[in-house]
Short mmCIF file of C-alpha atoms in Angstrom, two decimals:
data_model
loop_
_atom_site.label_atom_id
_atom_site.label_comp_id
_atom_site.label_asym_id
_atom_site.label_seq_id
_atom_site.Cartn_x
_atom_site.Cartn_y
_atom_site.Cartn_z
CA MET A 803 58.59 91.53 -19.49
CA SER A 804 55.89 93.32 -17.47
CA SER A 805 53.96 90.10 -16.84
CA ARG A 806 57.14 88.38 -15.79
CA PHE A 807 57.91 91.24 -13.41
CA ARG A 808 54.44 90.99 -11.86
CA THR A 809 54.95 87.25 -11.43
CA LEU A 810 58.23 87.89 -9.69
CA LEU A 811 56.57 90.22 -7.21
CA HIS A 812 54.53 87.27 -5.95
CA ASP A 813 57.63 85.08 -5.57
CA HIS A 814 58.66 84.66 -1.93
CA PRO A 815 62.43 85.16 -2.46
CA VAL A 816 61.82 88.35 -4.42
CA VAL A 817 59.37 89.65 -1.81
CA GLY A 818 62.05 89.01 0.79
CA ALA A 819 64.60 90.84 -1.35
CA ILE A 820 62.23 93.79 -1.74
CA LEU A 821 61.67 94.02 2.00
CA SER A 822 65.41 93.76 2.61
CA LEU A 823 66.01 96.46 0.03
CA GLY A 824 63.40 98.65 1.70
CA MET A 825 65.37 98.53 4.93
CA LYS A 826 68.56 99.43 3.09
CA VAL A 827 66.84 102.28 1.27
CA SER A 828 65.57 103.64 4.58
CA GLY A 829 69.04 103.48 6.10
CA SER A 830 70.77 105.07 3.12
CA GLY A 831 68.10 107.75 2.81
CA THR A 832 68.54 108.55 6.47
CA ALA A 833 72.32 108.71 6.00
CA LEU A 834 71.93 111.04 3.00
CA VAL A 835 69.80 113.47 5.01
CA MET A 836 72.10 113.05 7.99
CA PHE A 837 75.19 114.15 6.07
CA ALA A 838 73.25 116.90 4.29
CA LEU A 839 72.31 118.33 7.70
CA ALA A 840 75.91 117.99 8.89
CA ALA A 841 77.13 119.86 5.81
CA ARG A 842 74.65 122.67 6.45
CA THR A 843 75.63 123.03 10.10
CA MET A 844 79.41 123.03 9.55
CA ASP A 845 81.76 125.07 7.41
CA VAL A 846 83.24 123.31 4.38
CA ALA A 847 86.68 122.68 5.89
CA ASP A 848 85.24 121.20 9.11
CA PHE A 849 82.81 119.06 7.14
CA GLY A 850 85.73 117.88 5.02
CA LEU A 851 87.62 116.85 8.16
CA LEU A 852 84.50 115.10 9.45
CA VAL A 853 84.09 112.99 6.32
CA ILE A 854 87.81 112.20 6.22
CA ALA A 855 87.58 110.91 9.81
CA PHE A 856 84.33 109.06 9.04
CA ASN A 857 85.83 107.29 6.03
CA ALA A 858 89.05 106.48 7.87
CA VAL A 859 87.34 104.82 10.83
CA SER A 860 84.77 103.12 8.58
CA PHE A 861 87.70 101.54 6.74
CA LEU A 862 89.32 100.51 10.02
CA ALA A 863 86.07 98.98 11.26
CA VAL A 864 85.81 96.77 8.18
CA LEU A 865 89.43 95.73 8.68
CA ALA A 866 89.11 95.27 12.45
CA VAL A 867 86.31 92.71 12.25
CA LEU A 868 88.99 90.44 10.73
CA GLY A 869 86.71 88.75 8.23
CA GLN A 870 84.33 87.39 10.87
CA ASP A 871 81.27 89.08 9.35
CA THR A 872 81.74 87.01 6.18
CA LEU A 873 83.07 83.89 7.89
CA ILE A 874 80.03 83.50 10.16
CA LEU A 875 77.72 83.49 7.13
CA ARG A 876 79.74 80.69 5.57
CA SER A 877 80.21 78.75 8.81
CA TRP A 878 76.55 78.97 9.79
CA GLY A 879 75.51 77.75 6.34
CA GLU A 880 77.92 74.83 6.64
CA PHE A 881 77.33 73.73 10.23
CA PHE A 882 74.00 74.81 11.70
CA GLU A 883 72.26 71.60 10.56
CA ARG A 884 74.97 68.98 10.42
CA SER A 885 77.25 70.02 13.31
CA PRO A 886 75.69 72.07 16.15
CA GLN A 887 78.97 71.94 18.07
CA LEU A 888 80.91 73.63 15.28
CA ALA A 889 78.08 76.10 14.69
CA ARG A 890 78.28 77.22 18.33
CA GLY A 891 82.07 77.29 18.13
CA ALA A 892 81.91 79.48 15.03
CA ILE A 893 79.79 82.04 16.90
CA VAL A 894 82.16 82.17 19.88
CA TYR A 895 85.24 82.26 17.67
CA GLY A 896 83.86 85.13 15.62
CA LEU A 897 82.91 87.15 18.70
CA ARG A 898 86.34 86.75 20.29
CA VAL A 899 88.27 87.59 17.14
CA SER A 900 86.15 90.61 16.20
CA ALA A 901 86.35 91.97 19.78
CA LEU A 902 90.14 91.61 19.70
CA GLY A 903 90.26 93.33 16.32
CA ALA A 904 88.13 96.19 17.63
CA VAL A 905 90.46 96.79 20.58
CA LEU A 906 93.54 96.72 18.34
CA ALA A 907 91.97 99.09 15.81
CA VAL A 908 90.97 101.61 18.47
CA SER A 909 94.44 101.48 20.03
CA GLY A 910 96.13 102.00 16.68
CA PHE A 911 93.81 104.81 15.65
CA VAL A 912 94.15 106.71 18.93
CA GLY A 913 97.93 106.40 18.82
CA TRP A 914 98.14 107.65 15.24
CA ALA A 915 95.60 110.46 15.60
CA ALA A 916 97.05 111.75 18.86
CA THR A 917 100.76 111.60 18.07
CA ILE A 918 101.04 111.91 14.28
CA ASP A 919 97.99 113.56 12.70
CA GLY A 920 97.04 115.98 15.47
CA ARG A 921 93.94 117.48 13.81
CA LEU A 922 91.39 116.01 16.22
CA ALA A 923 90.82 117.51 19.65
CA THR A 924 90.77 115.21 22.66
CA SER A 925 86.96 115.14 22.79
CA ASP A 926 86.84 114.43 19.04
CA LEU A 927 89.30 111.60 19.48
CA VAL A 928 87.30 109.94 22.27
CA ALA A 929 84.05 110.11 20.31
CA VAL A 930 85.60 108.81 17.07
CA ALA A 931 87.29 105.95 18.96
CA ALA A 932 83.95 104.96 20.54
CA PHE A 933 82.35 105.00 17.10
CA LEU A 934 85.11 102.76 15.71
CA LEU A 935 84.66 100.25 18.55
CA THR A 936 80.89 99.98 18.23
CA GLN A 937 80.91 99.93 14.44
CA THR A 938 83.38 97.04 14.34
CA LEU A 939 81.23 94.98 16.69
CA LEU A 940 78.11 95.97 14.76
CA HIS A 941 79.59 94.53 11.56
CA TYR A 942 79.93 91.13 13.19
CA GLY A 943 76.69 91.37 15.15
CA SER A 944 74.69 92.21 12.04
CA SER A 945 76.07 89.26 10.08
CA LEU A 946 75.49 86.90 13.00
CA THR A 947 71.94 88.16 13.44
CA ARG A 948 71.30 87.82 9.70
CA ALA A 949 72.56 84.23 9.75
CA VAL A 950 70.58 83.22 12.84
CA ARG A 951 67.38 85.29 12.53
CA GLY A 952 67.36 86.76 9.00
CA VAL A 953 67.59 90.25 7.54
CA PHE A 954 64.45 91.54 9.24
CA HIS A 955 66.11 91.23 12.63
CA SER A 956 69.57 92.39 11.56
CA GLU A 957 69.10 95.22 9.08
CA PRO A 958 66.78 97.64 10.93
CA ASN A 959 69.29 97.83 13.77
CA ARG A 960 72.23 97.98 11.39
CA GLU A 961 70.72 100.71 9.25
CA LEU A 962 68.39 102.80 11.40
CA THR A 963 68.92 102.40 15.13
CA TRP A 964 72.04 104.56 15.20
CA ARG A 965 71.27 106.85 12.26
CA VAL A 966 67.84 108.12 13.29
CA PRO A 967 68.94 109.64 16.64
CA LEU A 968 71.90 111.24 14.88
CA LEU A 969 69.65 112.67 12.18
CA LEU A 970 67.31 114.11 14.79
CA SER A 971 70.16 115.73 16.71
CA LEU A 972 71.52 117.30 13.51
CA ALA A 973 68.07 118.52 12.54
CA TRP A 974 67.70 120.15 15.95
CA ALA A 975 71.09 121.84 15.51
CA MET A 976 70.02 123.29 12.16
CA ILE A 977 66.67 124.49 13.54
CA ALA A 978 68.38 126.04 16.55
CA GLY A 979 71.03 127.64 14.36
CA SER A 980 73.85 125.98 16.29
CA HIS A 981 77.11 124.53 14.99
CA THR A 982 77.66 120.76 14.72
CA SER A 983 80.94 119.46 16.10
CA ILE A 984 82.86 116.34 15.24
CA THR A 985 82.54 115.27 18.88
CA SER A 986 78.75 115.45 18.96
CA PHE A 987 78.38 113.73 15.59
CA PHE A 988 80.41 110.66 16.55
CA ALA A 989 79.23 110.52 20.17
CA VAL A 990 75.56 110.29 19.19
CA ALA A 991 76.38 107.76 16.46
CA ALA A 992 78.37 105.57 18.86
CA ALA A 993 75.55 105.59 21.41
CA GLY A 994 73.08 104.53 18.72
CA GLN A 995 75.34 101.71 17.59
CA ALA A 996 75.65 100.47 21.17
CA ALA A 997 71.84 100.31 21.35
CA ALA A 998 71.74 98.43 18.04
CA LEU A 999 74.20 95.88 19.40
CA LEU A 1000 72.03 95.33 22.46
CA PHE A 1001 68.93 94.69 20.34
CA GLN A 1002 70.82 92.31 18.03
CA SER A 1003 72.23 90.39 21.00
CA ILE A 1004 68.70 89.82 22.29
CA ALA A 1005 67.53 88.67 18.84
CA VAL A 1006 70.41 86.18 18.49
CA ARG A 1007 69.95 84.81 22.01
CA ASN A 1008 66.26 84.22 21.37
CA GLY A 1009 66.79 82.73 17.92
CA ILE A 1010 69.60 80.20 18.33
CA PRO A 1011 68.17 76.66 18.09
CA ALA A 1012 68.22 74.70 21.33
CA THR A 1013 70.45 72.03 19.75
CA ILE A 1014 73.13 74.68 19.30
CA ARG A 1015 72.49 76.73 22.43
CA HIS A 1016 72.85 73.76 24.79
CA THR A 1017 75.71 71.94 23.08
CA ARG A 1018 79.40 72.19 23.81
CA ALA A 1019 81.33 74.37 21.38
CA GLU A 1020 83.88 72.79 19.05
CA TYR A 1021 86.40 74.74 17.02
CA ALA A 1022 88.00 74.27 13.61
CA THR A 1023 90.52 76.94 14.53
CA THR A 1024 93.09 76.16 11.86
CA ASP A 1025 90.60 76.26 9.00
CA TRP A 1026 88.77 79.29 10.38
CA THR A 1027 92.02 81.22 10.92
CA ARG A 1028 93.15 80.47 7.37
CA ARG A 1029 89.80 81.55 5.94
CA SER A 1030 89.74 84.62 8.18
CA ALA A 1031 93.15 85.72 6.93
CA ALA A 1032 92.05 85.59 3.31
CA MET A 1033 88.69 87.23 4.07
CA THR A 1034 90.36 89.97 6.12
CA THR A 1035 92.76 90.85 3.34
CA ALA A 1036 89.94 90.84 0.80
CA ALA A 1037 87.77 92.98 3.10
CA MET A 1038 90.67 95.39 3.61
CA ALA A 1039 91.10 95.83 -0.12
CA GLU A 1040 87.33 96.17 -0.61
CA ALA A 1041 87.11 98.74 2.17
CA ALA A 1042 90.03 100.66 0.72
CA ASN A 1043 88.20 100.73 -2.61
CA GLN A 1044 85.14 102.08 -0.79
CA TYR A 1045 86.62 104.50 1.73
CA ALA A 1046 90.16 105.40 0.66
CA ASP A 1047 89.10 107.85 -2.04
CA VAL A 1048 87.98 110.59 0.36
CA VAL A 1049 91.07 110.18 2.56
CA LEU A 1050 93.48 110.12 -0.40
CA ILE A 1051 91.79 113.09 -2.08
CA GLY A 1052 92.16 114.96 1.21
CA ALA A 1053 95.90 114.27 1.12
CA LEU A 1054 96.23 115.23 -2.56
CA ALA A 1055 93.84 118.20 -2.78
CA GLY A 1056 92.72 119.14 0.75
CA PRO A 1057 89.57 118.70 2.87
CA VAL A 1058 87.43 121.04 0.73
CA ALA A 1059 87.93 118.76 -2.29
CA SER A 1060 87.20 115.74 -0.07
CA ALA A 1061 83.92 117.34 0.96
CA GLY A 1062 82.83 117.86 -2.67
CA TYR A 1063 83.74 114.33 -3.68
CA PHE A 1064 82.07 112.86 -0.60
CA VAL A 1065 78.79 114.65 -1.36
CA ALA A 1066 78.69 113.36 -4.95
CA GLY A 1067 79.74 109.91 -3.80
CA ARG A 1068 77.12 109.82 -1.07
CA ILE A 1069 74.34 110.43 -3.61
CA ALA A 1070 75.82 107.90 -6.05
CA SER A 1071 75.98 105.42 -3.17
CA VAL A 1072 72.29 104.77 -3.77
CA PHE A 1073 73.55 102.07 -6.16
CA PRO A 1074 75.85 100.32 -3.66
CA MET A 1075 72.93 100.64 -1.26
CA LEU A 1076 70.77 98.85 -3.81
CA THR A 1077 73.46 96.20 -4.21
CA ALA A 1078 73.80 95.71 -0.46
CA GLY A 1079 70.05 95.61 0.10
CA LEU A 1080 69.46 92.92 -2.49
CA HIS A 1081 72.61 90.99 -1.69
CA ASN A 1082 72.08 91.06 2.07
CA TYR A 1083 69.01 88.98 1.39
CA SER A 1084 70.66 86.54 -1.03
CA ALA A 1085 73.91 86.35 1.01
CA SER A 1086 72.21 84.47 3.80
CA ARG A 1087 71.13 81.81 1.28
CA ILE A 1088 74.14 81.56 -1.04
CA ALA A 1089 76.19 79.29 1.22
CA GLU A 1090 73.14 77.28 2.27
CA LEU A 1091 72.05 76.52 -1.32
CA TYR A 1092 75.55 76.03 -2.68
CA TYR A 1093 76.76 73.67 0.03
CA GLY A 1094 73.40 71.91 -0.11
CA GLY A 1095 74.04 71.03 -3.75
CA ARG A 1096 71.13 73.19 -4.97
CA SER A 1097 72.96 75.25 -7.59
CA GLU A 1098 69.95 75.44 -9.91
CA GLU A 1099 67.82 76.87 -7.12
CA LEU A 1100 70.56 79.38 -6.35
CA GLN A 1101 70.67 80.45 -10.01
CA ARG A 1102 66.91 80.95 -10.08
CA LEU A 1103 67.08 83.04 -6.92
CA LEU A 1104 69.84 85.28 -8.29
CA THR A 1105 68.10 85.64 -11.66
CA ARG A 1106 64.90 86.83 -10.01
CA VAL A 1107 66.82 89.27 -7.84
CA MET A 1108 68.67 90.66 -10.87
CA VAL A 1109 65.41 91.27 -12.74
CA LEU A 1110 64.35 93.43 -9.82
CA ALA A 1111 67.77 95.11 -9.69
CA THR A 1112 67.64 95.97 -13.41
CA ALA A 1113 64.30 97.72 -13.07
CA LEU A 1114 65.46 99.66 -10.03
CA VAL A 1115 68.76 100.70 -11.62
CA ALA A 1116 66.97 102.09 -14.65
CA GLY A 1117 64.70 104.18 -12.45
CA LEU A 1118 67.54 105.44 -10.27
CA VAL A 1119 69.67 106.48 -13.24
CA ALA A 1120 66.76 108.54 -14.55
CA VAL A 1121 66.22 110.19 -11.16
CA ILE A 1122 69.89 111.16 -10.77
CA ALA A 1123 70.13 112.42 -14.37
CA PHE A 1124 67.16 114.77 -13.93
CA ALA A 1125 67.32 115.62 -10.23
CA GLY A 1126 71.08 115.42 -9.61
CA PRO A 1127 71.70 119.19 -9.25
CA TRP A 1128 68.83 119.49 -6.78
CA LEU A 1129 70.10 116.51 -4.76
CA LEU A 1130 73.57 118.07 -4.60
CA ALA A 1131 72.08 121.37 -3.47
CA LEU A 1132 70.59 119.60 -0.43
CA PHE A 1133 74.09 119.73 1.02
CA GLY A 1134 74.46 123.42 0.12
CA GLU A 1135 74.49 125.44 -3.09
CA ARG A 1136 78.27 125.24 -3.26
CA TYR A 1137 78.00 121.52 -4.11
CA ARG A 1138 75.73 121.93 -7.15
CA ASP A 1139 78.77 122.22 -9.43
CA GLU A 1140 79.72 118.58 -8.79
CA PHE A 1141 77.04 117.22 -11.15
CA ASP A 1142 79.59 115.82 -13.65
CA VAL A 1143 81.34 113.97 -10.84
CA LEU A 1144 78.01 112.61 -9.66
CA MET A 1145 77.07 111.28 -13.11
CA VAL A 1146 80.39 109.49 -13.56
CA LEU A 1147 80.19 107.89 -10.12
CA ALA A 1148 76.54 106.93 -10.65
CA GLY A 1149 77.33 105.28 -13.99
CA VAL A 1150 80.14 103.23 -12.50
CA ALA A 1151 78.01 102.21 -9.51
CA ALA A 1152 75.05 101.27 -11.72
CA PHE A 1153 77.23 99.01 -13.86
CA THR A 1154 78.68 97.35 -10.75
CA THR A 1155 75.19 96.72 -9.39
CA LEU A 1156 74.18 94.95 -12.60
CA MET A 1157 77.17 92.62 -12.27
CA GLY A 1158 75.50 91.09 -9.20
CA PRO A 1159 76.80 89.64 -5.91
CA GLY A 1160 79.89 87.99 -7.37
CA SER A 1161 82.09 89.20 -4.51
CA MET A 1162 79.88 87.59 -1.85
CA MET A 1163 79.67 84.39 -3.91
CA MET A 1164 83.43 84.02 -4.21
CA LEU A 1165 83.95 84.66 -0.49
CA THR A 1166 81.28 82.24 0.71
CA MET A 1167 81.83 79.50 -1.88
CA GLY A 1168 85.49 78.76 -1.17
CA ARG A 1169 87.16 81.04 -3.73
CA GLU A 1170 88.46 83.68 -1.35
CA LYS A 1171 92.10 83.37 -2.49
CA LEU A 1172 91.28 84.13 -6.11
CA TYR A 1173 88.99 86.95 -5.06
CA LEU A 1174 91.76 88.38 -2.90
CA LYS A 1175 94.10 88.61 -5.88
CA LEU A 1176 91.45 90.33 -7.95
CA VAL A 1177 90.47 92.89 -5.33
CA LEU A 1178 94.09 93.73 -4.55
CA GLY A 1179 94.71 94.28 -8.24
CA ALA A 1180 91.69 96.59 -8.45
CA LEU A 1181 92.95 98.52 -5.42
CA VAL A 1182 96.38 99.06 -6.96
CA VAL A 1183 94.80 100.31 -10.19
CA ARG A 1184 92.52 102.62 -8.20
CA ILE A 1185 95.29 104.19 -6.12
CA VAL A 1186 97.60 104.66 -9.11
CA SER A 1187 94.78 106.20 -11.13
CA LEU A 1188 93.83 108.56 -8.29
CA VAL A 1189 97.40 109.74 -7.82
CA ALA A 1190 97.75 110.25 -11.58
CA LEU A 1191 94.45 112.01 -12.25
CA VAL A 1192 93.50 114.01 -9.14
CA PRO A 1193 96.35 116.60 -9.31
CA SER A 1194 95.43 117.49 -12.91
CA PHE A 1195 91.66 116.95 -13.06
CA GLY A 1196 90.54 117.33 -9.45
CA ILE A 1197 87.65 115.28 -8.16
CA LEU A 1198 86.35 114.59 -11.69
CA GLY A 1199 89.65 112.78 -12.24
CA ALA A 1200 88.98 110.86 -9.03
CA ALA A 1201 85.60 109.73 -10.35
CA ILE A 1202 87.18 108.60 -13.62
CA ALA A 1203 89.84 106.70 -11.67
CA VAL A 1204 87.12 104.82 -9.81
CA GLY A 1205 85.57 103.76 -13.12
CA ILE A 1206 88.91 102.57 -14.50
CA ALA A 1207 89.41 100.33 -11.48
CA ILE A 1208 85.94 99.10 -10.57
CA GLY A 1209 84.19 98.53 -13.90
CA PRO A 1210 86.52 95.82 -15.28
CA PHE A 1211 86.91 94.28 -11.82
CA SER A 1212 83.18 93.74 -11.27
CA ALA A 1213 82.72 92.31 -14.78
CA LEU A 1214 85.62 89.90 -14.28
CA VAL A 1215 84.31 88.70 -10.91
CA ALA A 1216 80.89 87.96 -12.44
CA HIS A 1217 82.50 86.09 -15.34
CA LEU A 1218 84.66 83.95 -13.05
CA CYS A 1219 81.67 83.07 -10.86
CA ALA A 1220 79.73 81.88 -13.90
CA ARG A 1221 82.71 79.96 -15.25
CA ASP A 1222 83.84 78.27 -12.03
CA THR A 1223 80.54 77.59 -10.25
CA GLY A 1224 78.02 77.45 -13.07
CA VAL A 1225 75.99 80.17 -11.31
CA ASP A 1226 75.92 83.56 -13.07
CA PRO A 1227 75.25 86.42 -10.61
CA SER A 1228 75.00 89.18 -13.23
CA ILE A 1229 72.33 90.71 -15.45
CA LEU A 1230 73.41 88.26 -18.16
CA ALA A 1231 71.64 85.54 -16.20
CA ILE A 1232 68.34 87.14 -17.21
CA LEU A 1233 69.13 86.61 -20.88
CA ARG A 1234 70.45 83.11 -20.35
CA ASN A 1235 67.38 82.12 -18.34
CA ARG A 1236 64.78 84.18 -20.17
CA HIS A 1237 62.43 81.19 -20.39
CA ASP A 1238 62.51 80.63 -16.65
CA PRO A 1239 59.17 81.81 -15.18
#
């Protein structure tokens, strides 16, 4: 196994995956410190309101992009070689639709927060709305940049450009002994995301092939709208699975409970970070290899990536098991008691990581309708489990509810990918291809 692992480290796709993962690790590490600093410069109730707002607008941003972040990966893989006109049209279509979605999301959020919820001050509302607008556009811009230029142009801006200035401003607030506000948090983040969008726009403009840049755009509007609808619904359900917990826990148990769950979940998110880092690299090639009829090459790529993922998951589980209380205490001593919640969430996330990029495969390989049914089913199970368990068991019940919903879902997605496409995205591919060098 060790010799095989060393061989993999000299394989170009795996090196690319490692570099992509490194960017994701940097971004997630920065986010972890960023929220730890926010927790230490705010009281628990205010921090709870901050994370509720952050999760709510993060959900809306995923919904507002209207599936264009996934669609552009598929469309670019399909058209950039064989139809420059449609490739250019796909870019323009995605930009227009995601911009419209961003405007609608901001309008809806401002109307709801100002007239119904009422917990955000006017300055808070303006800053959060700006963050929602820029984050929606950043979702599409990052996917477009990844498709056109690769992960090394998209991910640094996606992960670091907006987080580093925010981290520095929070660090200064802690050193100065001042109080962090919701307004300052989201205002600095929105400004950083606007800068990231500018840098990505320059990268895309410089990287689009001349055959596409100088051609006249053509549109497959009917097909793209149909695909977008399915991808939007799937993304909405996925985002609800990712972000709804904190918001729903806030409604069921209050912002203090939301803060505790968010802290444990933020540390456990090292596994989704690992998943995203590895899959961001493979995502840009899944459609290209699949539609190019190179399924065997795609299987080899995913198998190599999963060998790397298995080694990393084992190391991360050990780190969280031994250092979990210390990691929780980074946010404040009051959060050290959430270790049991952290271990449950980490176990669920580790299992999901080992099931591989089945979700991305189904969305980019023409199986979005089936995936939509699965993810909606998982969402229903998650919400019902949260409502049933949180009132009696608190945030530990919330962590158990996540496991009930997500574990079987991720295993089923991996199984269906292997059955329907012949390409197994999960850790089982290592066993099935153990003789592959």
